[in-house]
């Protein structure tokens, strides 16, 4: 079954043209099932690009998904039109009385700041705490994942000497995990960040389990069963040319930037980049949606009252 999107959302036409199953509100109303309610707290400046990337991944499964786009109430986007925001996004303060089967918290281009120096950090703390009562499973991505792991466990992020930028090889460290069902032993994931969380500091927290890691880029995917959460520090959701766009932007500005590692054929930026992560991206998000479907209460009022073990 498809993902339910407003027909006016740009992702609706993009995904329809790609062959992803999408459904309008009027069509979904005729189906007598309970769709999974998934929300995205979109903190990225290019909101249309980001919402399309995640909708593509969570829509590629046989379940009906009802998507809600959320923005921080205390932050006004300067890079996406207010007409788009007003038509398709809801402020967190307006949805905090509702419950969701799943929530994705995206990255944000503020990693150079200490968490407590982010202008909307107080609301982020409120949102992270809210996930424990109103969300069945939360997926924190890049800065969003680091923010969650910092709040719940006190793990710090550290500045890197140089930007981790490219497609870094990863290892499947937990082949039996339901989230890695179908994964290869080794694969690549796009990475684009100036900060890291250190494996040793994560290992020091008994509640955290590293599922994917890299000798070159450190921990990647962390499971936090106690808080019904996954944290991923890299970007499976990226399109084929997302890293190219970041590279071209910095080159045009004269900013220091290395050619993204292991991304262009023969590391030659004059050649089209190769997407070697798409299949694993779909696997991960499909596995996450499947786990939500298998474990979420049918009665949404019971979300937040279940055992900390998603399969308990």
PDB file of C-alpha atoms in Angstrom:
ATOM      1  CA  UNK A   1       0.000   0.000   0.000  1.00  0.00           C
ATOM      2  CA  UNK A   2       1.148   3.565  -0.571  1.00  0.00           C
ATOM      3  CA  UNK A   3       2.197   6.529   1.504  1.00  0.00           C
ATOM      4  CA  UNK A   4      -0.579   9.097   1.933  1.00  0.00           C
ATOM      5  CA  UNK A   5       0.541  12.580   0.931  1.00  0.00           C
ATOM      6  CA  UNK A   6      -1.328  15.791   0.158  1.00  0.00           C
ATOM      7  CA  UNK A   7      -1.553  16.070  -3.630  1.00  0.00           C
ATOM      8  CA  UNK A   8      -0.182  19.625  -3.349  1.00  0.00           C
ATOM      9  CA  UNK A   9       3.068  18.495  -1.684  1.00  0.00           C
ATOM     10  CA  UNK A  10       5.946  18.584  -4.247  1.00  0.00           C
ATOM     11  CA  UNK A  11       6.965  15.071  -3.186  1.00  0.00           C
ATOM     12  CA  UNK A  12       3.606  13.747  -4.461  1.00  0.00           C
ATOM     13  CA  UNK A  13       4.423  14.399  -8.119  1.00  0.00           C
ATOM     14  CA  UNK A  14       8.123  13.521  -7.770  1.00  0.00           C
ATOM     15  CA  UNK A  15       7.445  10.136  -6.204  1.00  0.00           C
ATOM     16  CA  UNK A  16       4.549   9.368  -8.557  1.00  0.00           C
ATOM     17  CA  UNK A  17       6.877   9.892 -11.529  1.00  0.00           C
ATOM     18  CA  UNK A  18       9.443   7.568  -9.890  1.00  0.00           C
ATOM     19  CA  UNK A  19       6.879   4.794  -9.537  1.00  0.00           C
ATOM     20  CA  UNK A  20       6.561   5.058  -5.736  1.00  0.00           C
ATOM     21  CA  UNK A  21       3.005   4.308  -4.624  1.00  0.00           C
ATOM     22  CA  UNK A  22       1.386   7.473  -3.292  1.00  0.00           C
ATOM     23  CA  UNK A  23      -2.221   8.129  -2.339  1.00  0.00           C
ATOM     24  CA  UNK A  24      -4.193  11.336  -1.956  1.00  0.00           C
ATOM     25  CA  UNK A  25      -6.239  12.113   1.159  1.00  0.00           C
ATOM     26  CA  UNK A  26      -9.528  11.500  -0.675  1.00  0.00           C
ATOM     27  CA  UNK A  27      -8.420   8.066  -1.923  1.00  0.00           C
ATOM     28  CA  UNK A  28      -7.114   7.005   1.496  1.00  0.00           C
ATOM     29  CA  UNK A  29     -10.433   7.877   3.126  1.00  0.00           C
ATOM     30  CA  UNK A  30     -12.068   4.963   1.287  1.00  0.00           C
ATOM     31  CA  UNK A  31      -9.729   2.337   2.800  1.00  0.00           C
ATOM     32  CA  UNK A  32     -11.007   0.664   5.966  1.00  0.00           C
ATOM     33  CA  UNK A  33      -7.648   0.161   7.721  1.00  0.00           C
ATOM     34  CA  UNK A  34      -5.579   2.044  10.254  1.00  0.00           C
ATOM     35  CA  UNK A  35      -2.591   3.612   8.498  1.00  0.00           C
ATOM     36  CA  UNK A  36       0.679   3.977  10.352  1.00  0.00           C
ATOM     37  CA  UNK A  37       1.070   7.579  11.437  1.00  0.00           C
ATOM     38  CA  UNK A  38       4.639   8.718  10.793  1.00  0.00           C
ATOM     39  CA  UNK A  39       5.862  12.266  11.432  1.00  0.00           C
ATOM     40  CA  UNK A  40       9.001  14.053  10.276  1.00  0.00           C
ATOM     41  CA  UNK A  41      10.450  16.869  12.365  1.00  0.00           C
ATOM     42  CA  UNK A  42      12.254  18.578   9.487  1.00  0.00           C
ATOM     43  CA  UNK A  43      15.146  20.749  10.672  1.00  0.00           C
ATOM     44  CA  UNK A  44      16.949  20.949   7.337  1.00  0.00           C
ATOM     45  CA  UNK A  45      17.063  24.213   5.345  1.00  0.00           C
ATOM     46  CA  UNK A  46      16.115  22.554   2.039  1.00  0.00           C
ATOM     47  CA  UNK A  47      12.831  21.277   3.371  1.00  0.00           C
ATOM     48  CA  UNK A  48      11.244  20.181   0.076  1.00  0.00           C
ATOM     49  CA  UNK A  49      14.312  18.141  -0.855  1.00  0.00           C
ATOM     50  CA  UNK A  50      14.499  16.546   2.593  1.00  0.00           C
ATOM     51  CA  UNK A  51      10.799  15.707   2.893  1.00  0.00           C
ATOM     52  CA  UNK A  52      10.910  14.089  -0.558  1.00  0.00           C
ATOM     53  CA  UNK A  53      13.957  11.990   0.349  1.00  0.00           C
ATOM     54  CA  UNK A  54      12.363  10.575   3.488  1.00  0.00           C
ATOM     55  CA  UNK A  55       8.922  10.137   1.919  1.00  0.00           C
ATOM     56  CA  UNK A  56      10.566   8.088  -0.835  1.00  0.00           C
ATOM     57  CA  UNK A  57      12.082   5.688   1.717  1.00  0.00           C
ATOM     58  CA  UNK A  58       9.170   5.262   4.091  1.00  0.00           C
ATOM     59  CA  UNK A  59       6.709   4.979   1.204  1.00  0.00           C
ATOM     60  CA  UNK A  60       8.473   2.001  -0.386  1.00  0.00           C
ATOM     61  CA  UNK A  61       6.687  -0.673   1.633  1.00  0.00           C
ATOM     62  CA  UNK A  62       3.326  -2.507   1.499  1.00  0.00           C
ATOM     63  CA  UNK A  63       1.745  -0.541   4.371  1.00  0.00           C
ATOM     64  CA  UNK A  64      -0.305   2.620   4.200  1.00  0.00           C
ATOM     65  CA  UNK A  65       1.599   5.512   5.783  1.00  0.00           C
ATOM     66  CA  UNK A  66       0.014   8.775   6.857  1.00  0.00           C
ATOM     67  CA  UNK A  67       2.755  11.418   6.875  1.00  0.00           C
ATOM     68  CA  UNK A  68       2.781  14.525   9.065  1.00  0.00           C
ATOM     69  CA  UNK A  69       5.410  17.244   8.625  1.00  0.00           C
ATOM     70  CA  UNK A  70       6.386  19.078  11.802  1.00  0.00           C
ATOM     71  CA  UNK A  71       8.499  22.164  12.445  1.00  0.00           C
ATOM     72  CA  UNK A  72       9.796  23.615  15.705  1.00  0.00           C
ATOM     73  CA  UNK A  73       7.345  26.203  16.973  1.00  0.00           C
ATOM     74  CA  UNK A  74      10.157  28.548  17.999  1.00  0.00           C
ATOM     75  CA  UNK A  75      12.100  28.555  14.709  1.00  0.00           C
ATOM     76  CA  UNK A  76      11.146  30.245  11.428  1.00  0.00           C
ATOM     77  CA  UNK A  77      12.720  28.826   8.255  1.00  0.00           C
ATOM     78  CA  UNK A  78      14.522  31.402   6.119  1.00  0.00           C
ATOM     79  CA  UNK A  79      15.257  29.079   3.192  1.00  0.00           C
ATOM     80  CA  UNK A  80      11.831  27.605   2.377  1.00  0.00           C
ATOM     81  CA  UNK A  81       8.838  29.721   1.400  1.00  0.00           C
ATOM     82  CA  UNK A  82       6.382  30.462   4.168  1.00  0.00           C
ATOM     83  CA  UNK A  83       3.598  29.515   1.760  1.00  0.00           C
ATOM     84  CA  UNK A  84       4.984  25.958   1.589  1.00  0.00           C
ATOM     85  CA  UNK A  85       5.554  25.833   5.351  1.00  0.00           C
ATOM     86  CA  UNK A  86       2.078  27.143   6.073  1.00  0.00           C
ATOM     87  CA  UNK A  87       0.409  24.719   3.662  1.00  0.00           C
ATOM     88  CA  UNK A  88       2.203  21.535   4.691  1.00  0.00           C
ATOM     89  CA  UNK A  89       3.778  21.875   8.152  1.00  0.00           C
ATOM     90  CA  UNK A  90       2.356  21.935  11.644  1.00  0.00           C
ATOM     91  CA  UNK A  91       4.115  23.524  14.602  1.00  0.00           C
ATOM     92  CA  UNK A  92       5.119  21.080  17.308  1.00  0.00           C
ATOM     93  CA  UNK A  93       3.027  22.885  19.902  1.00  0.00           C
ATOM     94  CA  UNK A  94      -0.034  22.204  17.718  1.00  0.00           C
ATOM     95  CA  UNK A  95       0.554  18.442  17.464  1.00  0.00           C
ATOM     96  CA  UNK A  96       2.000  17.593  20.865  1.00  0.00           C
ATOM     97  CA  UNK A  97      -1.337  16.247  22.112  1.00  0.00           C
ATOM     98  CA  UNK A  98      -1.396  13.691  19.278  1.00  0.00           C
ATOM     99  CA  UNK A  99       0.322  10.301  19.120  1.00  0.00           C
ATOM    100  CA  UNK A 100       2.419   8.825  16.322  1.00  0.00           C
ATOM    101  CA  UNK A 101       3.653   5.365  15.465  1.00  0.00           C
ATOM    102  CA  UNK A 102       6.969   6.745  14.262  1.00  0.00           C
ATOM    103  CA  UNK A 103       8.932   9.987  14.206  1.00  0.00           C
ATOM    104  CA  UNK A 104      12.000  10.968  12.168  1.00  0.00           C
ATOM    105  CA  UNK A 105      14.076  13.862  13.526  1.00  0.00           C
ATOM    106  CA  UNK A 106      16.302  15.095  10.708  1.00  0.00           C
ATOM    107  CA  UNK A 107      19.753  16.582  10.793  1.00  0.00           C
ATOM    108  CA  UNK A 108      20.327  20.328  11.052  1.00  0.00           C
ATOM    109  CA  UNK A 109      23.184  22.575   9.838  1.00  0.00           C
ATOM    110  CA  UNK A 110      24.066  23.687  13.367  1.00  0.00           C
ATOM    111  CA  UNK A 111      26.581  21.039  14.382  1.00  0.00           C
ATOM    112  CA  UNK A 112      29.276  23.661  15.116  1.00  0.00           C
ATOM    113  CA  UNK A 113      27.146  24.895  18.032  1.00  0.00           C
ATOM    114  CA  UNK A 114      26.991  23.300  21.445  1.00  0.00           C
ATOM    115  CA  UNK A 115      23.589  21.715  21.894  1.00  0.00           C
ATOM    116  CA  UNK A 116      22.594  24.178  24.605  1.00  0.00           C
ATOM    117  CA  UNK A 117      23.509  27.134  22.343  1.00  0.00           C
ATOM    118  CA  UNK A 118      20.956  26.189  19.672  1.00  0.00           C
ATOM    119  CA  UNK A 119      18.199  28.801  19.730  1.00  0.00           C
ATOM    120  CA  UNK A 120      15.423  26.184  19.869  1.00  0.00           C
ATOM    121  CA  UNK A 121      17.219  23.724  22.171  1.00  0.00           C
ATOM    122  CA  UNK A 122      14.658  24.052  24.972  1.00  0.00           C
ATOM    123  CA  UNK A 123      11.905  23.000  22.578  1.00  0.00           C
ATOM    124  CA  UNK A 124      14.115  20.188  21.226  1.00  0.00           C
ATOM    125  CA  UNK A 125      14.422  18.842  24.774  1.00  0.00           C
ATOM    126  CA  UNK A 126      10.640  19.047  25.100  1.00  0.00           C
ATOM    127  CA  UNK A 127      10.227  17.167  21.811  1.00  0.00           C
ATOM    128  CA  UNK A 128      12.738  14.474  22.760  1.00  0.00           C
ATOM    129  CA  UNK A 129      10.983  13.916  26.085  1.00  0.00           C
ATOM    130  CA  UNK A 130       7.604  13.952  24.306  1.00  0.00           C
ATOM    131  CA  UNK A 131       8.692  10.976  22.180  1.00  0.00           C
ATOM    132  CA  UNK A 132       8.611   8.819  25.296  1.00  0.00           C
ATOM    133  CA  UNK A 133       4.892   9.359  25.828  1.00  0.00           C
ATOM    134  CA  UNK A 134       3.562  10.084  22.338  1.00  0.00           C
ATOM    135  CA  UNK A 135       5.750   8.201  19.834  1.00  0.00           C
ATOM    136  CA  UNK A 136       6.193   4.455  19.525  1.00  0.00           C
ATOM    137  CA  UNK A 137       9.568   4.523  17.699  1.00  0.00           C
ATOM    138  CA  UNK A 138      11.849   7.472  16.953  1.00  0.00           C
ATOM    139  CA  UNK A 139      14.591   7.673  14.320  1.00  0.00           C
ATOM    140  CA  UNK A 140      17.124  10.452  14.948  1.00  0.00           C
ATOM    141  CA  UNK A 141      19.240  11.328  11.899  1.00  0.00           C
ATOM    142  CA  UNK A 142      22.688  12.983  12.031  1.00  0.00           C
ATOM    143  CA  UNK A 143      22.351  16.043  14.340  1.00  0.00           C
ATOM    144  CA  UNK A 144      18.882  14.830  15.361  1.00  0.00           C
ATOM    145  CA  UNK A 145      20.349  11.501  16.496  1.00  0.00           C
ATOM    146  CA  UNK A 146      23.256  13.183  18.273  1.00  0.00           C
ATOM    147  CA  UNK A 147      20.840  15.511  20.066  1.00  0.00           C
ATOM    148  CA  UNK A 148      18.764  12.568  21.312  1.00  0.00           C
ATOM    149  CA  UNK A 149      21.726  10.500  22.453  1.00  0.00           C
ATOM    150  CA  UNK A 150      23.196  13.549  24.194  1.00  0.00           C
ATOM    151  CA  UNK A 151      19.961  14.320  26.023  1.00  0.00           C
ATOM    152  CA  UNK A 152      19.192  10.754  27.111  1.00  0.00           C
ATOM    153  CA  UNK A 153      22.721   9.556  27.854  1.00  0.00           C
ATOM    154  CA  UNK A 154      25.018  12.583  28.125  1.00  0.00           C
ATOM    155  CA  UNK A 155      27.224  11.472  25.211  1.00  0.00           C
ATOM    156  CA  UNK A 156      29.125  14.425  23.738  1.00  0.00           C
ATOM    157  CA  UNK A 157      29.735  15.277  20.102  1.00  0.00           C
ATOM    158  CA  UNK A 158      33.275  16.178  19.048  1.00  0.00           C
ATOM    159  CA  UNK A 159      34.532  18.408  16.246  1.00  0.00           C
ATOM    160  CA  UNK A 160      36.526  16.657  13.541  1.00  0.00           C
ATOM    161  CA  UNK A 161      39.829  18.007  12.221  1.00  0.00           C
ATOM    162  CA  UNK A 162      38.411  17.781   8.698  1.00  0.00           C
ATOM    163  CA  UNK A 163      34.913  17.242   7.380  1.00  0.00           C
ATOM    164  CA  UNK A 164      33.891  13.598   6.985  1.00  0.00           C
ATOM    165  CA  UNK A 165      32.628  13.825   3.434  1.00  0.00           C
ATOM    166  CA  UNK A 166      31.925  11.046   0.949  1.00  0.00           C
ATOM    167  CA  UNK A 167      30.679   7.469   0.796  1.00  0.00           C
ATOM    168  CA  UNK A 168      32.340   5.632   3.663  1.00  0.00           C
ATOM    169  CA  UNK A 169      32.520   1.832   3.914  1.00  0.00           C
ATOM    170  CA  UNK A 170      30.462   0.407   6.782  1.00  0.00           C
ATOM    171  CA  UNK A 171      30.322  -2.909   8.624  1.00  0.00           C
ATOM    172  CA  UNK A 172      27.199  -4.805   9.638  1.00  0.00           C
ATOM    173  CA  UNK A 173      27.932  -5.360  13.335  1.00  0.00           C
ATOM    174  CA  UNK A 174      24.605  -6.975  14.256  1.00  0.00           C
ATOM    175  CA  UNK A 175      23.400  -9.259  11.444  1.00  0.00           C
ATOM    176  CA  UNK A 176      20.656 -10.708  13.651  1.00  0.00           C
ATOM    177  CA  UNK A 177      19.088  -7.308  14.304  1.00  0.00           C
ATOM    178  CA  UNK A 178      15.633  -6.997  12.699  1.00  0.00           C
ATOM    179  CA  UNK A 179      16.663  -3.522  11.553  1.00  0.00           C
ATOM    180  CA  UNK A 180      19.466  -5.024   9.436  1.00  0.00           C
ATOM    181  CA  UNK A 181      17.429  -7.830   7.914  1.00  0.00           C
ATOM    182  CA  UNK A 182      18.764  -8.435   4.390  1.00  0.00           C
ATOM    183  CA  UNK A 183      21.873  -6.273   4.858  1.00  0.00           C
ATOM    184  CA  UNK A 184      25.223  -7.177   3.331  1.00  0.00           C
ATOM    185  CA  UNK A 185      28.268  -7.582   5.554  1.00  0.00           C
ATOM    186  CA  UNK A 186      29.831  -4.446   4.041  1.00  0.00           C
ATOM    187  CA  UNK A 187      28.309  -1.453   2.212  1.00  0.00           C
ATOM    188  CA  UNK A 188      28.672   2.317   1.894  1.00  0.00           C
ATOM    189  CA  UNK A 189      26.688   5.241   3.304  1.00  0.00           C
ATOM    190  CA  UNK A 190      26.959   8.942   2.397  1.00  0.00           C
ATOM    191  CA  UNK A 191      28.576  10.955   5.194  1.00  0.00           C
ATOM    192  CA  UNK A 192      28.620  14.750   5.478  1.00  0.00           C
ATOM    193  CA  UNK A 193      29.450  16.157   8.899  1.00  0.00           C
ATOM    194  CA  UNK A 194      32.005  18.088  10.903  1.00  0.00           C
ATOM    195  CA  UNK A 195      31.329  16.261  14.158  1.00  0.00           C
ATOM    196  CA  UNK A 196      31.384  12.740  15.508  1.00  0.00           C
ATOM    197  CA  UNK A 197      30.427  10.710  18.539  1.00  0.00           C
ATOM    198  CA  UNK A 198      33.186   8.408  19.682  1.00  0.00           C
ATOM    199  CA  UNK A 199      32.676   4.659  19.754  1.00  0.00           C
ATOM    200  CA  UNK A 200      34.298   4.300  23.169  1.00  0.00           C
ATOM    201  CA  UNK A 201      31.914   6.801  24.741  1.00  0.00           C
ATOM    202  CA  UNK A 202      28.922   5.030  23.205  1.00  0.00           C
ATOM    203  CA  UNK A 203      30.224   1.639  24.360  1.00  0.00           C
ATOM    204  CA  UNK A 204      30.426   3.041  27.893  1.00  0.00           C
ATOM    205  CA  UNK A 205      26.606   3.344  27.959  1.00  0.00           C
ATOM    206  CA  UNK A 206      25.153  -0.159  28.514  1.00  0.00           C
ATOM    207  CA  UNK A 207      21.769   0.835  27.058  1.00  0.00           C
ATOM    208  CA  UNK A 208      23.281   1.621  23.646  1.00  0.00           C
ATOM    209  CA  UNK A 209      24.070  -0.982  20.981  1.00  0.00           C
ATOM    210  CA  UNK A 210      26.027  -0.175  17.819  1.00  0.00           C
ATOM    211  CA  UNK A 211      24.477  -1.877  14.783  1.00  0.00           C
ATOM    212  CA  UNK A 212      26.560  -0.312  11.989  1.00  0.00           C
ATOM    213  CA  UNK A 213      30.054   1.150  12.252  1.00  0.00           C
ATOM    214  CA  UNK A 214      33.044   2.192  10.166  1.00  0.00           C
ATOM    215  CA  UNK A 215      36.785   2.040  10.681  1.00  0.00           C
ATOM    216  CA  UNK A 216      36.959   5.348   8.784  1.00  0.00           C
ATOM    217  CA  UNK A 217      33.912   7.285  10.024  1.00  0.00           C
ATOM    218  CA  UNK A 218      33.157   5.793  13.449  1.00  0.00           C
ATOM    219  CA  UNK A 219      29.775   4.616  14.741  1.00  0.00           C
ATOM    220  CA  UNK A 220      26.866   4.972  12.337  1.00  0.00           C
ATOM    221  CA  UNK A 221      23.639   3.310  13.540  1.00  0.00           C
ATOM    222  CA  UNK A 222      22.879   2.982  17.251  1.00  0.00           C
ATOM    223  CA  UNK A 223      19.936   1.204  18.880  1.00  0.00           C
ATOM    224  CA  UNK A 224      18.502   2.563  22.129  1.00  0.00           C
ATOM    225  CA  UNK A 225      15.822   0.017  23.057  1.00  0.00           C
ATOM    226  CA  UNK A 226      15.204   1.691  26.415  1.00  0.00           C
ATOM    227  CA  UNK A 227      13.938   4.807  24.636  1.00  0.00           C
ATOM    228  CA  UNK A 228      12.453   2.994  21.597  1.00  0.00           C
ATOM    229  CA  UNK A 229      14.877   4.835  19.341  1.00  0.00           C
ATOM    230  CA  UNK A 230      17.442   4.465  16.591  1.00  0.00           C
ATOM    231  CA  UNK A 231      20.174   7.020  15.952  1.00  0.00           C
ATOM    232  CA  UNK A 232      21.996   7.241  12.618  1.00  0.00           C
ATOM    233  CA  UNK A 233      24.816   9.738  12.148  1.00  0.00           C
ATOM    234  CA  UNK A 234      25.028   9.424   8.350  1.00  0.00           C
ATOM    235  CA  UNK A 235      22.686   9.931   5.406  1.00  0.00           C
ATOM    236  CA  UNK A 236      21.088   6.919   3.771  1.00  0.00           C
ATOM    237  CA  UNK A 237      18.304   9.243   2.617  1.00  0.00           C
ATOM    238  CA  UNK A 238      20.584  11.267   0.306  1.00  0.00           C
ATOM    239  CA  UNK A 239      19.808  11.402  -3.402  1.00  0.00           C
ATOM    240  CA  UNK A 240      22.465  10.428  -5.931  1.00  0.00           C
ATOM    241  CA  UNK A 241      23.592  14.039  -6.384  1.00  0.00           C
ATOM    242  CA  UNK A 242      23.189  15.439  -2.859  1.00  0.00           C
ATOM    243  CA  UNK A 243      26.911  15.217  -2.065  1.00  0.00           C
ATOM    244  CA  UNK A 244      27.681  16.684  -5.489  1.00  0.00           C
ATOM    245  CA  UNK A 245      25.450  19.652  -4.690  1.00  0.00           C
ATOM    246  CA  UNK A 246      27.281  20.243  -1.412  1.00  0.00           C
ATOM    247  CA  UNK A 247      30.669  19.924  -3.123  1.00  0.00           C
ATOM    248  CA  UNK A 248      29.772  22.242  -6.012  1.00  0.00           C
ATOM    249  CA  UNK A 249      28.362  24.805  -3.565  1.00  0.00           C
ATOM    250  CA  UNK A 250      31.576  24.932  -1.521  1.00  0.00           C
ATOM    251  CA  UNK A 251      33.778  25.049  -4.630  1.00  0.00           C
ATOM    252  CA  UNK A 252      31.731  27.966  -5.967  1.00  0.00           C
ATOM    253  CA  UNK A 253      32.133  29.803  -2.642  1.00  0.00           C
ATOM    254  CA  UNK A 254      35.874  29.108  -2.542  1.00  0.00           C
ATOM    255  CA  UNK A 255      35.414  27.264   0.740  1.00  0.00           C
ATOM    256  CA  UNK A 256      37.960  24.546   1.590  1.00  0.00           C
ATOM    257  CA  UNK A 257      36.442  21.182   0.702  1.00  0.00           C
ATOM    258  CA  UNK A 258      37.843  17.821  -0.331  1.00  0.00           C
ATOM    259  CA  UNK A 259      36.412  15.800  -3.205  1.00  0.00           C
ATOM    260  CA  UNK A 260      33.867  13.490  -1.533  1.00  0.00           C
ATOM    261  CA  UNK A 261      35.595  10.184  -0.879  1.00  0.00           C
ATOM    262  CA  UNK A 262      34.574   7.086  -2.823  1.00  0.00           C
ATOM    263  CA  UNK A 263      31.716   8.929  -4.531  1.00  0.00           C
ATOM    264  CA  UNK A 264      32.693   9.868  -8.073  1.00  0.00           C
ATOM    265  CA  UNK A 265      34.104   7.134 -10.360  1.00  0.00           C
ATOM    266  CA  UNK A 266      37.895   7.249  -9.896  1.00  0.00           C
ATOM    267  CA  UNK A 267      37.324  10.265  -7.601  1.00  0.00           C
ATOM    268  CA  UNK A 268      36.846  12.398 -10.711  1.00  0.00           C
ATOM    269  CA  UNK A 269      34.235  15.132 -10.049  1.00  0.00           C
ATOM    270  CA  UNK A 270      33.785  15.694 -13.787  1.00  0.00           C
ATOM    271  CA  UNK A 271      32.060  12.286 -14.005  1.00  0.00           C
ATOM    272  CA  UNK A 272      28.507  11.542 -12.794  1.00  0.00           C
ATOM    273  CA  UNK A 273      28.454  10.141  -9.227  1.00  0.00           C
ATOM    274  CA  UNK A 274      27.373   6.569  -8.603  1.00  0.00           C
ATOM    275  CA  UNK A 275      24.622   5.657  -6.116  1.00  0.00           C
ATOM    276  CA  UNK A 276      25.804   2.534  -4.246  1.00  0.00           C
ATOM    277  CA  UNK A 277      23.660   2.908  -1.115  1.00  0.00           C
ATOM    278  CA  UNK A 278      20.086   3.061  -2.456  1.00  0.00           C
ATOM    279  CA  UNK A 279      19.172  -0.591  -1.841  1.00  0.00           C
ATOM    280  CA  UNK A 280      20.423  -0.570   1.757  1.00  0.00           C
ATOM    281  CA  UNK A 281      18.639   2.724   2.395  1.00  0.00           C
ATOM    282  CA  UNK A 282      15.337   1.154   1.377  1.00  0.00           C
ATOM    283  CA  UNK A 283      16.112  -1.933   3.450  1.00  0.00           C
ATOM    284  CA  UNK A 284      16.793   0.022   6.628  1.00  0.00           C
ATOM    285  CA  UNK A 285      13.700   2.196   6.489  1.00  0.00           C
ATOM    286  CA  UNK A 286      11.490  -0.701   5.385  1.00  0.00           C
ATOM    287  CA  UNK A 287      12.782  -2.753   8.304  1.00  0.00           C
ATOM    288  CA  UNK A 288      12.088   0.150  10.672  1.00  0.00           C
ATOM    289  CA  UNK A 289       8.529   0.514   9.355  1.00  0.00           C
ATOM    290  CA  UNK A 290       8.018  -3.259   9.617  1.00  0.00           C
ATOM    291  CA  UNK A 291       9.145  -3.281  13.243  1.00  0.00           C
ATOM    292  CA  UNK A 292       6.761  -0.435  14.011  1.00  0.00           C
ATOM    293  CA  UNK A 293       3.909  -2.331  12.345  1.00  0.00           C
ATOM    294  CA  UNK A 294       4.694  -5.499  14.313  1.00  0.00           C
ATOM    295  CA  UNK A 295       4.957  -3.799  17.695  1.00  0.00           C
ATOM    296  CA  UNK A 296       2.854  -0.635  17.775  1.00  0.00           C
ATOM    297  CA  UNK A 297      -0.504  -0.803  19.622  1.00  0.00           C
ATOM    298  CA  UNK A 298      -3.581  -0.825  17.386  1.00  0.00           C
ATOM    299  CA  UNK A 299      -5.163   1.527  19.931  1.00  0.00           C
ATOM    300  CA  UNK A 300      -3.012   4.630  19.537  1.00  0.00           C
ATOM    301  CA  UNK A 301      -3.962   5.839  23.000  1.00  0.00           C
ATOM    302  CA  UNK A 302      -1.693   3.069  24.318  1.00  0.00           C
ATOM    303  CA  UNK A 303       1.389   4.405  22.559  1.00  0.00           C
ATOM    304  CA  UNK A 304       3.960   5.387  25.176  1.00  0.00           C
ATOM    305  CA  UNK A 305       2.525   2.866  27.645  1.00  0.00           C
ATOM    306  CA  UNK A 306       4.206  -0.215  26.107  1.00  0.00           C
ATOM    307  CA  UNK A 307       7.280  -2.022  27.400  1.00  0.00           C
ATOM    308  CA  UNK A 308      10.648  -0.501  26.489  1.00  0.00           C
ATOM    309  CA  UNK A 309      11.373  -3.554  24.317  1.00  0.00           C
ATOM    310  CA  UNK A 310       9.655  -2.966  20.974  1.00  0.00           C
ATOM    311  CA  UNK A 311       8.996  -6.675  20.692  1.00  0.00           C
ATOM    312  CA  UNK A 312       7.970  -7.097  24.320  1.00  0.00           C
TER     313      UNK A 312
END
